[in-house]
Amino acid sequence: MERHFEKEFEELKTTINKMASIVDEQVESSFRDMEDAEARLYKSVKQRDREVDAYDNLIMAQCENLLALYQPVASDLRFILTAIKIDSQLERCGDIAVNIVQRVKKTDNFRELIAQTDLPEMAKITRSMVKDAITAFINRDLELAKSIWVNDDIVDELNKKIFNQLVEKIKANPEFAEACAHLIVLTRQIERLADHATNISEDIIFLIENEIVTHKKKLQDFQLPE
Amino acid sequence: MDMKIHEQSEVAAAVEEIKVHSRENKISVKDLCAYFGKTKVLKNITMDIPSKKVVAIIGPSGCGKSTFLRSINRMHEVVGGTITGSILLDGEDVMKLDPVYLRRKIGMVFQKPNPFPTMSIANNVVAGLKMNGFRNKKALKGIVEKALKQAALWDEVKDNLNDSGANISGGQQQRLCIARTIAVNPEVILMDEPASALDPISTAKVEELIFELKKDFTIIIVTHNMQQAARVSDYTAFFYMGELVEYSDTKKMFTAPDKKQTEDYITGRFG
């Protein structure tokens, strides 16, 4: 006899996997739109965001229901807590995908600027981070989740590097100032996307290993006041 | 369940850890087996109960948790049970102690509140003392007040101490039974599903009371309510088919138990 809890728990898993797949597609499309002027994926990325938002609300309701009705413990509780956190990360990833296509649209006449910076490289790494985070979550792949962290440092470095490249471009060609400003924002958005992928990987570690690794380095010598 | 040798050694290691971490063990159980006729209902249980802590015993019906509880103050004998192995209370073998003396040291609260219906609230509290020949009225009055205060019932009944113990609510009756248990000044309190017949507010009161009582008493509680075990206890033991599967810190037990069987039980996947 299938229990109500099992049924609702499986429904939550299905919902979050569906949301993750859509976000994965959004991110993929947004980077394709950035790389390929002919892709024209602005509308589809934006439209899919409504689905992501609807899944966001649905996951919150499902988690609330499971917590209120069944008082789960151990790995079940960890999954629900992780679902709440990853849901929020995925929703932000979807928003960022929309921001990316918006910025790309605004710089449509200056696409060559993108190729003159390390933005394509940063986009490639970040794309793989998001994909790996989602795959690691769906497959409960601890090693894949941990591998994401290394790339976060690379993306942070590229963020600084691209900022300098664009500032130099503005200094040399003031007529590119507006386009470069959009690209600086775009770079920042991609960096945030990599952060969300890293956060998802930390949540996966909590889910699988019951260890809170978020802020671990920063909090090494820190104690909350009594 | 056939427990493999390495699993048994893991249980033994966890049991050892609790022993090391607790400053003082009130009760030490070693190789305890319990039988009803030829049926073996407890199989080589070895565990220590730390002093002034709450230990919850969980497990599906028929796993031996109530038998384990009743073996500690030899209530199992009342229903024809026998045991082998040892149970030490402060180092003394309970099987060598006088059962009446033992049950004064180790009190018990049952699932269904069972105040004496023909006695007043006050007389219910001191029934045990009176049965033992204690007659000092002034002292008895003081004990009634102290025990009812410890059982968090004083404020609710102080003006009706001569009313029948059966005329108060179920939750109040259960706290009256706890007061009766406390009145004889035990060192250990055994609780067998003490809140399962109570409404949520009364349950919460009993749980709050357990928190207070552990300052003075060692408490062992059998419960089917996982959340209750998680809320009130310091350590939890999971029994299955007469065996101790896992015994550890309650927080660990309900967040990341070592055994899959424990995880399956606490998450409701079997049992």
PDB file of C-alpha atoms in Angstrom, chain B residues 27-255:
ATOM      1  CA  ILE B  27      21.586   1.918  34.951  1.00  0.00           C
ATOM      2  CA  SER B  28      23.835  -0.550  33.169  1.00  0.00           C
ATOM      3  CA  VAL B  29      22.217  -3.310  31.169  1.00  0.00           C
ATOM      4  CA  LYS B  30      24.392  -6.176  29.969  1.00  0.00           C
ATOM      5  CA  ASP B  31      23.443  -9.106  27.724  1.00  0.00           C
ATOM      6  CA  LEU B  32      19.828  -8.819  28.777  1.00  0.00           C
ATOM      7  CA  CYS B  33      17.546 -11.504  27.387  1.00  0.00           C
ATOM      8  CA  ALA B  34      13.871 -11.676  28.344  1.00  0.00           C
ATOM      9  CA  TYR B  35      11.534 -14.606  27.902  1.00  0.00           C
ATOM     10  CA  PHE B  36       7.835 -15.269  28.153  1.00  0.00           C
ATOM     11  CA  GLY B  37       7.722 -19.039  28.377  1.00  0.00           C
ATOM     12  CA  LYS B  38      10.011 -20.247  25.615  1.00  0.00           C
ATOM     13  CA  THR B  39       9.610 -17.089  23.566  1.00  0.00           C
ATOM     14  CA  LYS B  40      12.669 -14.868  23.634  1.00  0.00           C
ATOM     15  CA  VAL B  41      11.487 -11.285  23.424  1.00  0.00           C
ATOM     16  CA  LEU B  42      14.741  -9.467  24.208  1.00  0.00           C
ATOM     17  CA  LYS B  43      18.034 -10.602  22.705  1.00  0.00           C
ATOM     18  CA  ASN B  44      21.308  -9.656  24.351  1.00  0.00           C
ATOM     19  CA  ILE B  45      20.589  -6.024  25.042  1.00  0.00           C
ATOM     20  CA  THR B  46      23.595  -4.109  26.317  1.00  0.00           C
ATOM     21  CA  MET B  47      23.228  -0.398  27.000  1.00  0.00           C
ATOM     22  CA  ASP B  48      23.840   2.193  29.682  1.00  0.00           C
ATOM     23  CA  ILE B  49      21.321   4.755  30.868  1.00  0.00           C
ATOM     24  CA  PRO B  50      23.082   7.979  31.857  1.00  0.00           C
ATOM     25  CA  SER B  51      22.081   9.640  35.107  1.00  0.00           C
ATOM     26  CA  LYS B  52      19.587  12.537  34.924  1.00  0.00           C
ATOM     27  CA  LYS B  53      19.088  12.180  31.212  1.00  0.00           C
ATOM     28  CA  VAL B  54      16.047  11.166  29.188  1.00  0.00           C
ATOM     29  CA  VAL B  55      16.424   8.021  27.113  1.00  0.00           C
ATOM     30  CA  ALA B  56      13.686   7.248  24.585  1.00  0.00           C
ATOM     31  CA  ILE B  57      13.025   3.701  23.460  1.00  0.00           C
ATOM     32  CA  ILE B  58      11.447   3.473  20.026  1.00  0.00           C
ATOM     33  CA  GLY B  59      10.513   0.590  17.768  1.00  0.00           C
ATOM     34  CA  PRO B  60       7.502  -1.075  16.160  1.00  0.00           C
ATOM     35  CA  SER B  61       4.885  -2.926  18.213  1.00  0.00           C
ATOM     36  CA  GLY B  62       6.223  -6.200  19.557  1.00  0.00           C
ATOM     37  CA  CYS B  63       9.882  -5.161  19.348  1.00  0.00           C
ATOM     38  CA  GLY B  64      10.374  -5.608  23.093  1.00  0.00           C
ATOM     39  CA  LYS B  65      10.557  -1.998  24.203  1.00  0.00           C
ATOM     40  CA  SER B  66       7.877  -2.291  26.907  1.00  0.00           C
ATOM     41  CA  THR B  67       9.394  -5.587  28.094  1.00  0.00           C
ATOM     42  CA  PHE B  68      12.748  -3.842  28.317  1.00  0.00           C
ATOM     43  CA  LEU B  69      11.190  -1.053  30.374  1.00  0.00           C
ATOM     44  CA  ARG B  70       9.372  -3.457  32.657  1.00  0.00           C
ATOM     45  CA  SER B  71      12.466  -5.604  33.161  1.00  0.00           C
ATOM     46  CA  ILE B  72      14.225  -2.641  34.712  1.00  0.00           C
ATOM     47  CA  ASN B  73      11.932  -2.538  37.746  1.00  0.00           C
ATOM     48  CA  ARG B  74      11.061  -6.234  37.460  1.00  0.00           C
ATOM     49  CA  MET B  75       7.456  -5.598  36.456  1.00  0.00           C
ATOM     50  CA  HIS B  76       7.943  -8.295  33.809  1.00  0.00           C
ATOM     51  CA  GLU B  77       7.819 -10.844  36.631  1.00  0.00           C
ATOM     52  CA  VAL B  78       4.227  -9.837  37.399  1.00  0.00           C
ATOM     53  CA  VAL B  79       3.159 -11.226  34.008  1.00  0.00           C
ATOM     54  CA  GLY B  80       5.340 -14.337  34.163  1.00  0.00           C
ATOM     55  CA  GLY B  81       8.431 -13.083  32.346  1.00  0.00           C
ATOM     56  CA  THR B  82      11.980 -14.159  33.110  1.00  0.00           C
ATOM     57  CA  ILE B  83      15.322 -12.579  32.277  1.00  0.00           C
ATOM     58  CA  THR B  84      18.976 -13.497  31.934  1.00  0.00           C
ATOM     59  CA  GLY B  85      21.912 -11.136  31.846  1.00  0.00           C
ATOM     60  CA  SER B  86      22.219  -8.249  34.244  1.00  0.00           C
ATOM     61  CA  ILE B  87      20.613  -4.931  35.055  1.00  0.00           C
ATOM     62  CA  LEU B  88      22.582  -2.813  37.502  1.00  0.00           C
ATOM     63  CA  LEU B  89      21.092   0.166  39.314  1.00  0.00           C
ATOM     64  CA  ASP B  90      23.997   2.243  40.634  1.00  0.00           C
ATOM     65  CA  GLY B  91      26.062  -0.938  40.406  1.00  0.00           C
ATOM     66  CA  GLU B  92      23.546  -3.083  42.317  1.00  0.00           C
ATOM     67  CA  ASP B  93      21.972  -6.081  40.593  1.00  0.00           C
ATOM     68  CA  VAL B  94      18.221  -5.356  40.471  1.00  0.00           C
ATOM     69  CA  MET B  95      17.480  -9.084  40.619  1.00  0.00           C
ATOM     70  CA  LYS B  96      19.020  -9.209  44.073  1.00  0.00           C
ATOM     71  CA  LEU B  97      17.028  -6.259  45.400  1.00  0.00           C
ATOM     72  CA  ASP B  98      13.655  -6.496  47.111  1.00  0.00           C
ATOM     73  CA  PRO B  99      11.078  -5.775  44.339  1.00  0.00           C
ATOM     74  CA  VAL B 100       9.125  -3.365  46.562  1.00  0.00           C
ATOM     75  CA  TYR B 101      12.283  -1.427  47.424  1.00  0.00           C
ATOM     76  CA  LEU B 102      13.328  -1.535  43.747  1.00  0.00           C
ATOM     77  CA  ARG B 103       9.995  -0.145  42.544  1.00  0.00           C
ATOM     78  CA  ARG B 104      10.262   2.675  45.053  1.00  0.00           C
ATOM     79  CA  LYS B 105      13.628   3.548  43.530  1.00  0.00           C
ATOM     80  CA  ILE B 106      12.350   3.044  39.983  1.00  0.00           C
ATOM     81  CA  GLY B 107       8.847   4.442  39.581  1.00  0.00           C
ATOM     82  CA  MET B 108       6.595   3.895  36.633  1.00  0.00           C
ATOM     83  CA  VAL B 109       4.017   5.903  34.695  1.00  0.00           C
ATOM     84  CA  PHE B 110       1.697   3.990  32.381  1.00  0.00           C
ATOM     85  CA  GLN B 111      -0.021   4.737  29.102  1.00  0.00           C
ATOM     86  CA  LYS B 112      -3.471   5.197  30.595  1.00  0.00           C
ATOM     87  CA  PRO B 113      -3.728   7.499  33.611  1.00  0.00           C
ATOM     88  CA  ASN B 114      -4.667   5.274  36.546  1.00  0.00           C
ATOM     89  CA  PRO B 115      -5.393   7.371  39.619  1.00  0.00           C
ATOM     90  CA  PHE B 116      -7.141   5.523  42.456  1.00  0.00           C
ATOM     91  CA  PRO B 117     -10.755   6.560  41.751  1.00  0.00           C
ATOM     92  CA  THR B 118     -11.976   6.360  45.334  1.00  0.00           C
ATOM     93  CA  MET B 119      -9.147   8.504  46.700  1.00  0.00           C
ATOM     94  CA  SER B 120      -8.843  12.281  46.782  1.00  0.00           C
ATOM     95  CA  ILE B 121      -6.188  14.066  44.734  1.00  0.00           C
ATOM     96  CA  ALA B 122      -4.042  14.507  47.846  1.00  0.00           C
ATOM     97  CA  ASN B 123      -4.409  10.888  48.911  1.00  0.00           C
ATOM     98  CA  ASN B 124      -3.557   9.706  45.409  1.00  0.00           C
ATOM     99  CA  VAL B 125      -0.252  11.559  45.623  1.00  0.00           C
ATOM    100  CA  VAL B 126       0.755  10.005  48.932  1.00  0.00           C
ATOM    101  CA  ALA B 127      -0.876   6.598  48.432  1.00  0.00           C
ATOM    102  CA  GLY B 128       2.502   4.881  48.063  1.00  0.00           C
ATOM    103  CA  LEU B 129       3.876   6.490  51.197  1.00  0.00           C
ATOM    104  CA  LYS B 130       0.789   5.651  53.233  1.00  0.00           C
ATOM    105  CA  MET B 131       0.896   2.040  52.053  1.00  0.00           C
ATOM    106  CA  ASN B 132       4.443   1.955  53.369  1.00  0.00           C
ATOM    107  CA  GLY B 133       3.230   3.102  56.781  1.00  0.00           C
ATOM    108  CA  PHE B 134       4.180   6.768  56.545  1.00  0.00           C
ATOM    109  CA  ARG B 135       1.647   8.640  58.691  1.00  0.00           C
ATOM    110  CA  ASN B 136       3.107  12.066  59.590  1.00  0.00           C
ATOM    111  CA  LYS B 137       0.252  14.340  58.475  1.00  0.00           C
ATOM    112  CA  LYS B 138       2.295  17.534  58.354  1.00  0.00           C
ATOM    113  CA  ALA B 139       5.025  15.869  56.330  1.00  0.00           C
ATOM    114  CA  LEU B 140       2.465  14.249  54.024  1.00  0.00           C
ATOM    115  CA  LYS B 141       0.885  17.648  53.368  1.00  0.00           C
ATOM    116  CA  GLY B 142       4.278  19.048  52.420  1.00  0.00           C
ATOM    117  CA  ILE B 143       4.968  16.063  50.145  1.00  0.00           C
ATOM    118  CA  VAL B 144       1.601  16.516  48.387  1.00  0.00           C
ATOM    119  CA  GLU B 145       2.432  20.134  47.620  1.00  0.00           C
ATOM    120  CA  LYS B 146       5.998  19.406  46.525  1.00  0.00           C
ATOM    121  CA  ALA B 147       5.064  16.464  44.294  1.00  0.00           C
ATOM    122  CA  LEU B 148       2.159  18.317  42.692  1.00  0.00           C
ATOM    123  CA  LYS B 149       4.410  21.297  42.049  1.00  0.00           C
ATOM    124  CA  GLN B 150       7.057  19.053  40.486  1.00  0.00           C
ATOM    125  CA  ALA B 151       4.352  17.501  38.331  1.00  0.00           C
ATOM    126  CA  ALA B 152       3.224  20.997  37.254  1.00  0.00           C
ATOM    127  CA  LEU B 153      -0.271  20.329  38.592  1.00  0.00           C
ATOM    128  CA  TRP B 154      -0.314  22.284  41.866  1.00  0.00           C
ATOM    129  CA  ASP B 155      -1.727  25.529  40.470  1.00  0.00           C
ATOM    130  CA  GLU B 156      -4.593  23.657  38.828  1.00  0.00           C
ATOM    131  CA  VAL B 157      -5.675  21.553  41.825  1.00  0.00           C
ATOM    132  CA  LYS B 158      -4.449  23.328  44.964  1.00  0.00           C
ATOM    133  CA  ASP B 159      -7.994  24.442  45.859  1.00  0.00           C
ATOM    134  CA  ASN B 160      -9.540  21.025  45.229  1.00  0.00           C
ATOM    135  CA  LEU B 161      -7.127  18.652  46.909  1.00  0.00           C
ATOM    136  CA  ASN B 162      -9.951  16.721  48.516  1.00  0.00           C
ATOM    137  CA  ASP B 163     -11.834  16.154  45.250  1.00  0.00           C
ATOM    138  CA  SER B 164     -11.694  12.709  43.700  1.00  0.00           C
ATOM    139  CA  GLY B 165      -8.637  11.978  41.577  1.00  0.00           C
ATOM    140  CA  ALA B 166     -10.993  10.635  38.926  1.00  0.00           C
ATOM    141  CA  ASN B 167     -12.795  13.963  38.521  1.00  0.00           C
ATOM    142  CA  ILE B 168     -10.003  15.838  36.776  1.00  0.00           C
ATOM    143  CA  SER B 169      -9.142  15.799  33.062  1.00  0.00           C
ATOM    144  CA  GLY B 170      -7.132  12.980  31.457  1.00  0.00           C
ATOM    145  CA  GLY B 171      -4.044  15.189  31.162  1.00  0.00           C
ATOM    146  CA  GLN B 172      -4.352  16.240  34.810  1.00  0.00           C
ATOM    147  CA  GLN B 173      -4.856  12.609  35.851  1.00  0.00           C
ATOM    148  CA  GLN B 174      -1.632  11.634  34.070  1.00  0.00           C
ATOM    149  CA  ARG B 175       0.267  14.424  35.839  1.00  0.00           C
ATOM    150  CA  LEU B 176      -1.347  13.261  39.097  1.00  0.00           C
ATOM    151  CA  CYS B 177       0.073   9.793  38.403  1.00  0.00           C
ATOM    152  CA  ILE B 178       3.465  11.388  37.781  1.00  0.00           C
ATOM    153  CA  ALA B 179       3.110  13.254  41.117  1.00  0.00           C
ATOM    154  CA  ARG B 180       2.266   9.939  42.800  1.00  0.00           C
ATOM    155  CA  THR B 181       5.390   8.404  41.277  1.00  0.00           C
ATOM    156  CA  ILE B 182       7.565  11.337  42.368  1.00  0.00           C
ATOM    157  CA  ALA B 183       6.139  11.405  45.917  1.00  0.00           C
ATOM    158  CA  VAL B 184       8.028   8.280  46.973  1.00  0.00           C
ATOM    159  CA  ASN B 185      11.222  10.001  45.870  1.00  0.00           C
ATOM    160  CA  PRO B 186      12.419   7.578  43.185  1.00  0.00           C
ATOM    161  CA  GLU B 187      15.700   7.947  41.308  1.00  0.00           C
ATOM    162  CA  VAL B 188      14.475   6.646  37.978  1.00  0.00           C
ATOM    163  CA  ILE B 189      11.100   7.121  36.282  1.00  0.00           C
ATOM    164  CA  LEU B 190       9.961   4.685  33.611  1.00  0.00           C
ATOM    165  CA  MET B 191       7.303   6.037  31.289  1.00  0.00           C
ATOM    166  CA  ASP B 192       5.388   3.699  29.005  1.00  0.00           C
ATOM    167  CA  GLU B 193       3.664   5.816  26.339  1.00  0.00           C
ATOM    168  CA  PRO B 194       2.762   8.456  28.949  1.00  0.00           C
ATOM    169  CA  ALA B 195       1.079  10.848  26.529  1.00  0.00           C
ATOM    170  CA  SER B 196      -0.482   8.554  23.959  1.00  0.00           C
ATOM    171  CA  ALA B 197      -3.955   8.845  25.499  1.00  0.00           C
ATOM    172  CA  LEU B 198      -3.748  12.630  25.908  1.00  0.00           C
ATOM    173  CA  ASP B 199      -4.842  15.585  23.778  1.00  0.00           C
ATOM    174  CA  PRO B 200      -2.113  17.811  22.215  1.00  0.00           C
ATOM    175  CA  ILE B 201      -2.174  20.411  25.019  1.00  0.00           C
ATOM    176  CA  SER B 202      -1.917  17.809  27.762  1.00  0.00           C
ATOM    177  CA  THR B 203       0.805  16.055  25.741  1.00  0.00           C
ATOM    178  CA  ALA B 204       2.763  19.300  25.534  1.00  0.00           C
ATOM    179  CA  LYS B 205       2.414  19.746  29.312  1.00  0.00           C
ATOM    180  CA  VAL B 206       3.680  16.234  29.984  1.00  0.00           C
ATOM    181  CA  GLU B 207       6.606  16.824  27.605  1.00  0.00           C
ATOM    182  CA  GLU B 208       7.485  20.121  29.325  1.00  0.00           C
ATOM    183  CA  LEU B 209       7.263  18.276  32.607  1.00  0.00           C
ATOM    184  CA  ILE B 210       9.743  15.646  31.384  1.00  0.00           C
ATOM    185  CA  PHE B 211      12.230  18.460  30.663  1.00  0.00           C
ATOM    186  CA  GLU B 212      11.825  19.700  34.228  1.00  0.00           C
ATOM    187  CA  LEU B 213      11.929  16.257  35.812  1.00  0.00           C
ATOM    188  CA  LYS B 214      15.244  15.295  34.257  1.00  0.00           C
ATOM    189  CA  LYS B 215      16.943  17.820  36.541  1.00  0.00           C
ATOM    190  CA  ASP B 216      16.167  15.451  39.410  1.00  0.00           C
ATOM    191  CA  PHE B 217      15.443  12.070  37.857  1.00  0.00           C
ATOM    192  CA  THR B 218      16.727   9.650  35.251  1.00  0.00           C
ATOM    193  CA  ILE B 219      13.912   9.004  32.792  1.00  0.00           C
ATOM    194  CA  ILE B 220      13.348   6.189  30.333  1.00  0.00           C
ATOM    195  CA  ILE B 221      10.400   6.719  28.034  1.00  0.00           C
ATOM    196  CA  VAL B 222       8.822   4.294  25.593  1.00  0.00           C
ATOM    197  CA  THR B 223       6.989   6.075  22.822  1.00  0.00           C
ATOM    198  CA  HIS B 224       5.503   5.375  19.416  1.00  0.00           C
ATOM    199  CA  ASN B 225       5.545   9.091  18.678  1.00  0.00           C
ATOM    200  CA  MET B 226       8.788   9.800  16.822  1.00  0.00           C
ATOM    201  CA  GLN B 227       8.510  13.552  17.230  1.00  0.00           C
ATOM    202  CA  GLN B 228       7.947  13.127  20.943  1.00  0.00           C
ATOM    203  CA  ALA B 229      11.071  10.980  21.229  1.00  0.00           C
ATOM    204  CA  ALA B 230      12.995  13.596  19.247  1.00  0.00           C
ATOM    205  CA  ARG B 231      11.689  16.446  21.401  1.00  0.00           C
ATOM    206  CA  VAL B 232      12.075  15.097  24.897  1.00  0.00           C
ATOM    207  CA  SER B 233      15.033  12.737  24.929  1.00  0.00           C
ATOM    208  CA  ASP B 234      18.805  13.131  25.108  1.00  0.00           C
ATOM    209  CA  TYR B 235      19.462   9.638  23.756  1.00  0.00           C
ATOM    210  CA  THR B 236      17.337   7.302  21.702  1.00  0.00           C
ATOM    211  CA  ALA B 237      17.465   3.532  21.373  1.00  0.00           C
ATOM    212  CA  PHE B 238      15.841   1.795  18.421  1.00  0.00           C
ATOM    213  CA  PHE B 239      14.640  -1.753  19.112  1.00  0.00           C
ATOM    214  CA  TYR B 240      13.559  -4.197  16.421  1.00  0.00           C
ATOM    215  CA  MET B 241      12.430  -7.779  16.968  1.00  0.00           C
ATOM    216  CA  GLY B 242      13.976  -7.884  20.413  1.00  0.00           C
ATOM    217  CA  GLU B 243      17.352  -6.484  19.355  1.00  0.00           C
ATOM    218  CA  LEU B 244      18.939  -3.125  19.969  1.00  0.00           C
ATOM    219  CA  VAL B 245      19.614  -1.881  16.445  1.00  0.00           C
ATOM    220  CA  GLU B 246      20.966   1.572  17.238  1.00  0.00           C
ATOM    221  CA  TYR B 247      21.503   3.678  20.346  1.00  0.00           C
ATOM    222  CA  SER B 248      22.828   7.166  20.019  1.00  0.00           C
ATOM    223  CA  ASP B 249      22.441  10.856  20.672  1.00  0.00           C
ATOM    224  CA  THR B 250      18.835  11.782  19.794  1.00  0.00           C
ATOM    225  CA  LYS B 251      19.823  14.598  17.443  1.00  0.00           C
ATOM    226  CA  LYS B 252      22.005  12.238  15.442  1.00  0.00           C
ATOM    227  CA  MET B 253      19.336   9.539  15.475  1.00  0.00           C
ATOM    228  CA  PHE B 254      16.738  11.837  13.915  1.00  0.00           C
ATOM    229  CA  THR B 255      19.015  13.609  11.451  1.00  0.00           C
TER     230      THR B 255
END
